[in-house]
Short mmCIF file of C-alpha atoms in Angstrom, two decimals:
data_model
loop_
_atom_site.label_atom_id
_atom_site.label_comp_id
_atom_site.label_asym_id
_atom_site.label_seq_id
_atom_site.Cartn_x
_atom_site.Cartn_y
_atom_site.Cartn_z
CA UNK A 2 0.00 0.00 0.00
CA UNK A 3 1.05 3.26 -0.81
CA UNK A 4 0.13 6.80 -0.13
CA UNK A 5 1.18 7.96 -3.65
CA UNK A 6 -2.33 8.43 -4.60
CA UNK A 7 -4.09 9.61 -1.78
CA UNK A 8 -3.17 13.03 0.57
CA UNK A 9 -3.99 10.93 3.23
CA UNK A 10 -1.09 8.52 4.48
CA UNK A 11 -1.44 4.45 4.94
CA UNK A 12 -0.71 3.86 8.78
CA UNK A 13 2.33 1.52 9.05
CA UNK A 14 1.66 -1.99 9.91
CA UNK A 15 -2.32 -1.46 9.69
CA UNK A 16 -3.41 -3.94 6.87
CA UNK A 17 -7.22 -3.15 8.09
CA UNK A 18 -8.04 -2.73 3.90
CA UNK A 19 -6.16 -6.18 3.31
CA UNK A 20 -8.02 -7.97 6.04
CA UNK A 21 -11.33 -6.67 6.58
CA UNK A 22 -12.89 -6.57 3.44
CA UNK A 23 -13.87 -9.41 1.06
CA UNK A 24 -12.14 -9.88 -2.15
CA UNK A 25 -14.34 -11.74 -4.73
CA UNK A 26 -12.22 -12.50 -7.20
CA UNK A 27 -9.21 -14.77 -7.53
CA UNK A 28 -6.32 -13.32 -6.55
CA UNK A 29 -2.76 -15.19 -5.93
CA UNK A 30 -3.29 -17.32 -2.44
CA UNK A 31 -6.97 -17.19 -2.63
CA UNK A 32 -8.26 -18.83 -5.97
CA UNK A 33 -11.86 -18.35 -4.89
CA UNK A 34 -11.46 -15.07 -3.60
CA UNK A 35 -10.67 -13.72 0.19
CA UNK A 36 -13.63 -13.98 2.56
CA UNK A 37 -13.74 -10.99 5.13
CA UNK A 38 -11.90 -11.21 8.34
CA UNK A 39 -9.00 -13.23 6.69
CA UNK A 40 -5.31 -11.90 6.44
CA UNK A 41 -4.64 -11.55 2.80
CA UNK A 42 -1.68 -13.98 1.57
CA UNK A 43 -0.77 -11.07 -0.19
CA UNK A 44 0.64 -9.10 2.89
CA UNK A 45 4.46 -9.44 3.44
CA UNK A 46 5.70 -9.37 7.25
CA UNK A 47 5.58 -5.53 7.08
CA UNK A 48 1.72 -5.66 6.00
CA UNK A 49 2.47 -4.49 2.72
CA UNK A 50 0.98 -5.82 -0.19
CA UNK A 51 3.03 -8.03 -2.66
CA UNK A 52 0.84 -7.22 -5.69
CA UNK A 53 0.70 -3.09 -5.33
CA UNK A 54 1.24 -1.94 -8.56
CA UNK A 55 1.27 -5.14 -10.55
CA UNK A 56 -1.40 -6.22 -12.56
CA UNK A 57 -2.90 -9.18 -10.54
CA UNK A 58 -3.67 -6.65 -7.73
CA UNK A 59 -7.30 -6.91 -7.82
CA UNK A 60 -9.67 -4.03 -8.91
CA UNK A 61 -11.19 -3.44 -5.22
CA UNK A 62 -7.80 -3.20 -3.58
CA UNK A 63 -6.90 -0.06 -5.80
CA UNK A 64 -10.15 0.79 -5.37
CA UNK A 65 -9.80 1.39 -1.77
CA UNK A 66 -8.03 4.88 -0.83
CA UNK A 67 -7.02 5.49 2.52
CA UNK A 68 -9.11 8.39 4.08
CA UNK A 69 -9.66 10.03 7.53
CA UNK A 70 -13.36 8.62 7.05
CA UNK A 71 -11.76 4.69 6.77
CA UNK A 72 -8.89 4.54 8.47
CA UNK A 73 -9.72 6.87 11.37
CA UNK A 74 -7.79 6.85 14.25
CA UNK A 75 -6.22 3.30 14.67
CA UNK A 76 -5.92 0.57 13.16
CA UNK A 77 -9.00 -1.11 15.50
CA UNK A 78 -11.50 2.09 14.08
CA UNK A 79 -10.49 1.11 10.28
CA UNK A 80 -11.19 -2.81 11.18
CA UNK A 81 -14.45 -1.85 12.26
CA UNK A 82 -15.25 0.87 9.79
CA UNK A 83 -14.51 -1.78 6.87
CA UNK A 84 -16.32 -4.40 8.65
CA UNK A 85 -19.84 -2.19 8.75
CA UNK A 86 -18.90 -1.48 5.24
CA UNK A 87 -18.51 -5.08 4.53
CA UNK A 88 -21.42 -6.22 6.22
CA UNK A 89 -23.96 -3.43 4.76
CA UNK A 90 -22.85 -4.18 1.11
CA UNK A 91 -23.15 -7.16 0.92
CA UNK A 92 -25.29 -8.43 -2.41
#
């Protein structure tokens, strides 16, 4: 992850956007997709992603910016934030 596109900075070591959302397409480490809740294979041991900027990054991960709204102010706010987005999208 990468604040390059966004005035508002990733936290360090957060992964909240690479855990708390669902992911339902295949993506390297989850060939049916990444339920919610689940650590994304994807993260390295820093909690950076391994596909940022590479073509197999699925659409929804560059889809989600970091923001004041999402992230808030912890890691533990962004978890939840995600998670009541996860839960009230749902199809």
């Amino acid at each position: 992850m990468s604040a390059a596109l966004s005035p508002f900075a990733c936290r360090p070591r957060c992964a909240a956007c690479c855990i708390a959302p669902s992911i339902s397409t295949p993506i390297p480490g989850h060939p049916d997709g990444k339920p919610a809740g689940v650590r994304c294979a994807q993260l390295d041991d820093e909690d950076r992603c391994r596909l940022f900027g590479r073509p197999e990054r699925p659409a929804v991960c560059g889809s989600l910016q970091p923001s004041p709204e999402m992230c808030g102010d912890s890691r533990e706010q962004a978890m939840r934030w995600l998670g009541w987005m996860e839960d009230h999208t749902k199809p």
